[in-house]
């Protein structure tokens, strides 16, 4: 059945985060004819559209696991014709995607991690704790288990691990005890019931700071449902490996767990791996990456005022300066 209300165009629904800075970081690698840039997290296509417009000699390969996002972005990027290749894939599948397309090396990679604007704004996806919706949270609704299934079937100890590891939730045990009691009475299906349970489970002092008390639990469930950190652990090293010498990577992350993983991969690539005491460091031990950002860069106050979803963003960039040792 068709929706009587028209779907807003992708560009009306999405304000790309730290767009100017992302373009500036990638620019030196994308000016040459034939440059290939990967948008590993296409979403609604805001960054991809800007990349294609800013670098008219570049070709784009864009990945997303969400078929709805791919459909909307295909409409947005249609004016660029065959310069844009859109692929239904999770971003850790980048090596396989490049292999199928016959692209051995790329000049740029962009990751904009977390949840897309569309997923947050469409209530029935269940990502947002501010509105009642089915507890789904799958970025690709055609596969995998939903957040409701996690809540209703995981053993208590596993649920505590998820909330602590992925939500950094100090009161994980209290919340899980309440979930286990409630799910025996009736399985969880909606986000509003979970939000109410979390509010009731937390001590008064914890509810007075840090925004919505359900935020950390929802983040944890989303990461678990989509395997986000495991995917990212594979994806960032694979993206670095796909870069040609002189190629650049920029990663936008939205919480400390993501940012820590990116920082570790970049730091390892930028490190000298020679045993201590060598008078001359052989080529195979030299750094493969040069860091382009001092720590993680933050959005400006003006950008946050214009787009509140930019507030938690952290941007890191690196350049490939050497091939791997053989």
Short mmCIF file of C-alpha atoms in Angstrom, two decimals:
data_model
loop_
_atom_site.label_atom_id
_atom_site.label_comp_id
_atom_site.label_asym_id
_atom_site.label_seq_id
_atom_site.Cartn_x
_atom_site.Cartn_y
_atom_site.Cartn_z
CA UNK A 1 0.00 0.00 0.00
CA UNK A 2 1.42 3.39 -0.91
CA UNK A 3 2.00 6.00 1.73
CA UNK A 4 -0.36 8.93 1.18
CA UNK A 5 2.27 11.40 2.41
CA UNK A 6 5.08 12.03 -0.09
CA UNK A 7 8.56 10.94 0.96
CA UNK A 8 10.89 13.94 1.32
CA UNK A 9 13.74 13.97 -1.17
CA UNK A 10 17.01 12.72 0.28
CA UNK A 11 18.62 16.18 0.18
CA UNK A 12 15.74 17.60 2.23
CA UNK A 13 16.22 15.03 4.97
CA UNK A 14 19.96 14.95 5.46
CA UNK A 15 22.55 17.53 6.47
CA UNK A 16 26.00 15.94 5.98
CA UNK A 17 28.20 16.25 9.07
CA UNK A 18 31.52 18.15 8.86
CA UNK A 19 31.17 18.14 5.08
CA UNK A 20 33.62 20.94 4.23
CA UNK A 21 36.34 19.46 6.42
CA UNK A 22 35.85 15.95 4.95
CA UNK A 23 36.20 17.35 1.43
CA UNK A 24 39.32 19.31 2.41
CA UNK A 25 40.95 16.21 3.93
CA UNK A 26 40.31 14.08 0.85
CA UNK A 27 40.91 16.78 -1.80
CA UNK A 28 44.66 16.30 -2.45
CA UNK A 29 44.06 12.67 -3.39
CA UNK A 30 40.99 13.19 -5.60
CA UNK A 31 41.95 15.92 -8.05
CA UNK A 32 43.67 13.68 -10.63
CA UNK A 33 41.59 12.21 -13.50
CA UNK A 34 40.57 8.61 -12.81
CA UNK A 35 40.64 8.97 -9.02
CA UNK A 36 38.28 6.56 -7.26
CA UNK A 37 36.67 7.51 -3.95
CA UNK A 38 34.69 5.12 -1.76
CA UNK A 39 31.80 6.29 0.41
CA UNK A 40 31.63 3.26 2.68
CA UNK A 41 28.45 4.46 4.41
CA UNK A 42 26.29 6.04 1.70
CA UNK A 43 23.17 6.74 3.79
CA UNK A 44 21.14 9.46 2.11
CA UNK A 45 24.05 10.42 -0.12
CA UNK A 46 24.92 13.90 1.15
CA UNK A 47 28.66 13.30 1.34
CA UNK A 48 28.64 11.33 -1.94
CA UNK A 49 26.83 14.09 -3.82
CA UNK A 50 29.33 16.67 -2.53
CA UNK A 51 32.31 14.46 -3.49
CA UNK A 52 31.04 14.01 -7.04
CA UNK A 53 30.32 17.73 -7.40
CA UNK A 54 33.64 18.87 -5.89
CA UNK A 55 35.84 16.43 -7.84
CA UNK A 56 34.47 16.22 -11.39
CA UNK A 57 37.27 13.89 -12.54
CA UNK A 58 36.60 11.34 -9.77
CA UNK A 59 34.52 8.17 -9.80
CA UNK A 60 32.48 7.13 -6.75
CA UNK A 61 31.85 3.66 -5.33
CA UNK A 62 29.27 3.83 -2.54
CA UNK A 63 28.19 1.06 -0.15
CA UNK A 64 25.19 0.72 2.14
CA UNK A 65 23.51 -2.20 3.84
CA UNK A 66 20.11 -0.46 3.88
CA UNK A 67 18.15 -1.05 0.63
CA UNK A 68 15.91 1.96 1.33
CA UNK A 69 18.93 4.26 1.65
CA UNK A 70 20.33 2.93 -1.64
CA UNK A 71 17.03 3.60 -3.41
CA UNK A 72 16.81 7.20 -2.19
CA UNK A 73 20.48 7.91 -2.87
CA UNK A 74 20.23 6.46 -6.38
CA UNK A 75 17.64 9.15 -7.16
CA UNK A 76 19.82 11.85 -5.62
CA UNK A 77 22.96 10.77 -7.51
CA UNK A 78 21.25 10.02 -10.84
CA UNK A 79 22.47 13.31 -12.42
CA UNK A 80 26.06 12.03 -12.11
CA UNK A 81 25.31 9.02 -14.34
CA UNK A 82 27.90 6.24 -14.46
CA UNK A 83 30.37 8.19 -12.29
CA UNK A 84 28.49 6.71 -9.30
CA UNK A 85 28.36 2.98 -8.61
CA UNK A 86 26.06 2.04 -5.71
CA UNK A 87 26.42 -1.36 -4.04
CA UNK A 88 24.25 -3.17 -1.47
CA UNK A 89 26.95 -4.27 0.98
CA UNK A 90 28.19 -3.83 4.54
CA UNK A 91 31.35 -1.74 4.70
CA UNK A 92 33.60 -4.58 5.83
CA UNK A 93 32.82 -6.19 2.45
CA UNK A 94 34.84 -3.44 0.72
CA UNK A 95 37.65 -5.77 -0.49
CA UNK A 96 35.12 -8.10 -2.16
CA UNK A 97 33.24 -5.15 -3.72
CA UNK A 98 36.44 -3.67 -5.16
CA UNK A 99 37.49 -7.11 -6.41
CA UNK A 100 34.17 -7.60 -8.25
CA UNK A 101 34.47 -4.14 -9.81
CA UNK A 102 38.08 -4.72 -10.87
CA UNK A 103 39.41 -1.78 -8.81
CA UNK A 104 42.72 -2.78 -7.19
CA UNK A 105 43.40 0.54 -5.41
CA UNK A 106 41.42 3.66 -4.52
CA UNK A 107 42.45 7.25 -3.86
CA UNK A 108 39.96 8.10 -1.12
CA UNK A 109 37.69 6.45 1.47
CA UNK A 110 35.08 8.14 3.65
CA UNK A 111 33.25 6.55 6.57
CA UNK A 112 30.32 8.34 8.26
CA UNK A 113 29.51 5.84 11.00
CA UNK A 114 26.44 5.38 13.19
CA UNK A 115 22.79 5.72 12.23
CA UNK A 116 21.66 7.62 9.15
CA UNK A 117 19.19 10.50 9.35
CA UNK A 118 16.60 8.38 7.56
CA UNK A 119 16.89 5.53 10.06
CA UNK A 120 16.48 7.95 12.96
CA UNK A 121 13.60 9.84 11.38
CA UNK A 122 11.50 6.85 10.29
CA UNK A 123 9.71 5.81 13.46
CA UNK A 124 9.03 2.23 12.37
CA UNK A 125 12.77 1.46 12.25
CA UNK A 126 12.90 1.63 16.08
CA UNK A 127 16.23 3.49 16.38
CA UNK A 128 14.94 6.58 18.19
CA UNK A 129 14.07 6.47 21.87
CA UNK A 130 12.02 9.68 21.63
CA UNK A 131 9.08 8.05 19.81
CA UNK A 132 7.26 4.75 20.20
CA UNK A 133 8.06 2.19 17.50
CA UNK A 134 8.64 -1.53 16.97
CA UNK A 135 11.98 -2.53 18.52
CA UNK A 136 13.80 -3.40 15.29
CA UNK A 137 17.05 -1.39 14.84
CA UNK A 138 18.33 -3.46 11.91
CA UNK A 139 20.02 -1.32 9.28
CA UNK A 140 19.11 -4.01 6.74
CA UNK A 141 15.65 -5.24 7.70
CA UNK A 142 15.93 -8.25 5.39
CA UNK A 143 18.48 -10.01 7.57
CA UNK A 144 19.59 -10.64 11.15
CA UNK A 145 17.84 -10.45 14.52
CA UNK A 146 15.94 -7.43 15.82
CA UNK A 147 16.48 -5.52 19.06
CA UNK A 148 13.29 -7.10 20.41
CA UNK A 149 14.76 -10.57 19.85
CA UNK A 150 17.95 -9.56 21.67
CA UNK A 151 15.96 -8.27 24.65
CA UNK A 152 13.61 -11.24 24.77
CA UNK A 153 16.07 -14.12 24.19
CA UNK A 154 19.58 -13.22 25.40
CA UNK A 155 20.62 -14.70 28.77
CA UNK A 156 20.90 -12.02 31.48
CA UNK A 157 24.71 -12.16 31.56
CA UNK A 158 24.88 -11.55 27.79
CA UNK A 159 22.53 -8.59 28.04
CA UNK A 160 24.67 -7.07 30.80
CA UNK A 161 27.75 -7.52 28.61
CA UNK A 162 26.04 -5.78 25.66
CA UNK A 163 24.91 -2.79 27.73
CA UNK A 164 28.27 -2.40 29.46
CA UNK A 165 30.50 -2.98 26.44
CA UNK A 166 28.52 -1.11 23.78
CA UNK A 167 26.56 1.43 25.82
CA UNK A 168 29.06 2.03 28.63
CA UNK A 169 25.99 1.82 30.87
CA UNK A 170 26.94 1.86 34.57
CA UNK A 171 23.52 0.58 35.61
CA UNK A 172 23.45 -2.34 33.16
CA UNK A 173 22.69 -4.89 35.89
CA UNK A 174 19.70 -2.91 37.23
CA UNK A 175 18.27 -2.46 33.73
CA UNK A 176 18.77 -6.11 32.79
CA UNK A 177 17.16 -7.35 36.03
CA UNK A 178 14.10 -5.25 35.17
CA UNK A 179 14.10 -6.47 31.53
CA UNK A 180 14.24 -10.12 32.61
CA UNK A 181 11.33 -9.65 35.04
CA UNK A 182 9.24 -7.83 32.45
CA UNK A 183 9.93 -10.13 29.49
CA UNK A 184 8.66 -13.11 31.50
CA UNK A 185 5.40 -11.24 31.94
CA UNK A 186 5.22 -10.19 28.29
CA UNK A 187 7.86 -10.11 25.53
CA UNK A 188 9.16 -6.68 24.46
CA UNK A 189 7.91 -5.34 21.15
CA UNK A 190 7.93 -1.53 21.44
CA UNK A 191 10.51 1.14 22.23
CA UNK A 192 8.23 3.14 24.57
CA UNK A 193 7.90 0.23 26.98
CA UNK A 194 11.68 -0.17 27.09
CA UNK A 195 12.20 3.57 27.67
CA UNK A 196 9.71 3.50 30.58
CA UNK A 197 11.42 0.47 32.08
CA UNK A 198 14.85 2.15 31.93
CA UNK A 199 13.50 5.33 33.53
CA UNK A 200 12.01 3.32 36.38
CA UNK A 201 15.12 1.16 36.86
CA UNK A 202 17.66 3.99 37.21
CA UNK A 203 18.41 5.87 40.43
CA UNK A 204 17.02 9.43 40.56
CA UNK A 205 20.50 11.00 40.39
CA UNK A 206 21.33 9.14 37.16
CA UNK A 207 18.20 10.52 35.49
CA UNK A 208 19.17 14.12 36.11
CA UNK A 209 22.32 14.15 33.94
CA UNK A 210 23.39 13.17 30.44
CA UNK A 211 20.20 13.54 28.43
CA UNK A 212 17.68 10.76 27.85
CA UNK A 213 18.43 7.86 30.24
CA UNK A 214 17.59 5.35 27.48
CA UNK A 215 20.28 6.68 25.14
CA UNK A 216 23.07 4.30 26.20
CA UNK A 217 20.86 1.20 26.14
CA UNK A 218 19.53 2.02 22.67
CA UNK A 219 23.06 2.59 21.40
CA UNK A 220 24.17 -0.76 22.85
CA UNK A 221 21.27 -2.66 21.30
CA UNK A 222 21.84 -1.03 17.91
CA UNK A 223 25.54 -1.93 17.92
CA UNK A 224 24.75 -5.53 18.92
CA UNK A 225 21.97 -5.97 16.36
CA UNK A 226 24.12 -4.68 13.50
CA UNK A 227 27.48 -6.04 14.68
CA UNK A 228 28.82 -2.52 14.22
CA UNK A 229 32.08 -2.71 16.17
CA UNK A 230 33.04 -6.12 14.78
CA UNK A 231 32.34 -4.81 11.27
CA UNK A 232 34.35 -1.65 11.93
CA UNK A 233 37.32 -3.64 13.29
CA UNK A 234 37.52 -5.39 9.92
CA UNK A 235 36.52 -2.44 7.74
CA UNK A 236 39.02 0.28 8.69
CA UNK A 237 42.16 -1.88 8.18
CA UNK A 238 40.65 -3.15 4.89
CA UNK A 239 40.04 0.43 3.74
CA UNK A 240 43.62 1.43 4.61
CA UNK A 241 44.88 -1.61 2.68
CA UNK A 242 42.81 -0.55 -0.36
CA UNK A 243 44.38 2.92 -0.51
CA UNK A 244 46.98 3.68 -3.17
CA UNK A 245 50.09 5.50 -1.99
CA UNK A 246 48.98 9.14 -1.67
CA UNK A 247 45.38 8.01 -1.01
CA UNK A 248 43.49 9.41 1.94
CA UNK A 249 40.90 8.15 4.43
CA UNK A 250 38.52 10.19 6.59
CA UNK A 251 36.38 8.64 9.33
CA UNK A 252 33.51 10.32 11.18
CA UNK A 253 32.55 8.50 14.38
CA UNK A 254 29.89 9.34 16.93
CA UNK A 255 30.86 7.61 20.16
CA UNK A 256 34.06 6.77 21.99
CA UNK A 257 34.02 3.05 21.09
CA UNK A 258 34.08 3.76 17.35
CA UNK A 259 36.62 6.56 17.69
CA UNK A 260 38.93 4.38 19.80
CA UNK A 261 39.00 1.67 17.11
CA UNK A 262 39.76 4.19 14.37
CA UNK A 263 42.47 5.83 16.49
CA UNK A 264 44.13 2.44 17.13
CA UNK A 265 44.22 1.48 13.43
CA UNK A 266 45.59 4.89 12.38
CA UNK A 267 48.16 4.95 15.20
CA UNK A 268 49.41 1.46 14.30
CA UNK A 269 49.75 2.47 10.65
CA UNK A 270 51.63 5.65 11.55
CA UNK A 271 54.05 3.88 13.90
CA UNK A 272 57.62 2.84 13.23
CA UNK A 273 57.63 -0.94 13.87
CA UNK A 274 61.42 -1.45 13.93
CA UNK A 275 63.02 -3.32 16.85
CA UNK A 276 64.66 -0.81 19.23
CA UNK A 277 68.30 0.09 18.74
CA UNK A 278 68.60 -0.17 14.94
CA UNK A 279 70.94 2.56 13.65
CA UNK A 280 68.97 2.80 10.38
CA UNK A 281 65.30 1.83 10.11
CA UNK A 282 64.74 -0.46 7.08
CA UNK A 283 61.92 0.35 4.67
CA UNK A 284 59.74 -2.53 5.85
CA UNK A 285 59.52 -1.01 9.35
CA UNK A 286 58.69 2.53 8.24
CA UNK A 287 55.17 3.96 8.90
CA UNK A 288 52.56 3.30 6.21
CA UNK A 289 50.30 6.18 7.25
CA UNK A 290 50.69 9.87 7.98
CA UNK A 291 48.07 11.29 10.36
CA UNK A 292 46.21 14.29 8.92
CA UNK A 293 44.39 15.35 12.09
CA UNK A 294 45.77 16.17 15.53
CA UNK A 295 43.72 13.77 17.59
CA UNK A 296 40.04 13.80 16.65
CA UNK A 297 38.66 17.02 15.17
CA UNK A 298 35.28 18.28 16.42
CA UNK A 299 32.47 20.12 14.62
CA UNK A 300 32.31 23.89 15.08
CA UNK A 301 29.76 25.52 17.37
CA UNK A 302 28.07 27.00 14.29
CA UNK A 303 27.67 23.58 12.71
CA UNK A 304 26.23 22.10 15.91
CA UNK A 305 23.77 25.02 16.11
CA UNK A 306 22.68 24.29 12.54
CA UNK A 307 22.65 20.49 12.81
CA UNK A 308 22.34 19.07 16.34
CA UNK A 309 23.22 15.57 15.07
CA UNK A 310 26.75 16.81 14.42
CA UNK A 311 27.37 17.39 18.15
CA UNK A 312 29.00 14.02 19.03
CA UNK A 313 30.99 13.75 15.76
CA UNK A 314 34.73 13.04 15.84
CA UNK A 315 36.75 13.21 12.61
CA UNK A 316 40.11 11.53 11.96
CA UNK A 317 42.08 11.46 8.72
CA UNK A 318 45.18 9.71 7.42
CA UNK A 319 47.21 9.44 4.21
CA UNK A 320 48.83 6.31 2.80
CA UNK A 321 52.53 7.14 2.37
CA UNK A 322 54.05 3.69 1.76
CA UNK A 323 53.11 0.25 0.49
CA UNK A 324 53.05 -2.68 2.90
CA UNK A 325 56.35 -4.47 3.35
CA UNK A 326 56.62 -7.61 1.26
#
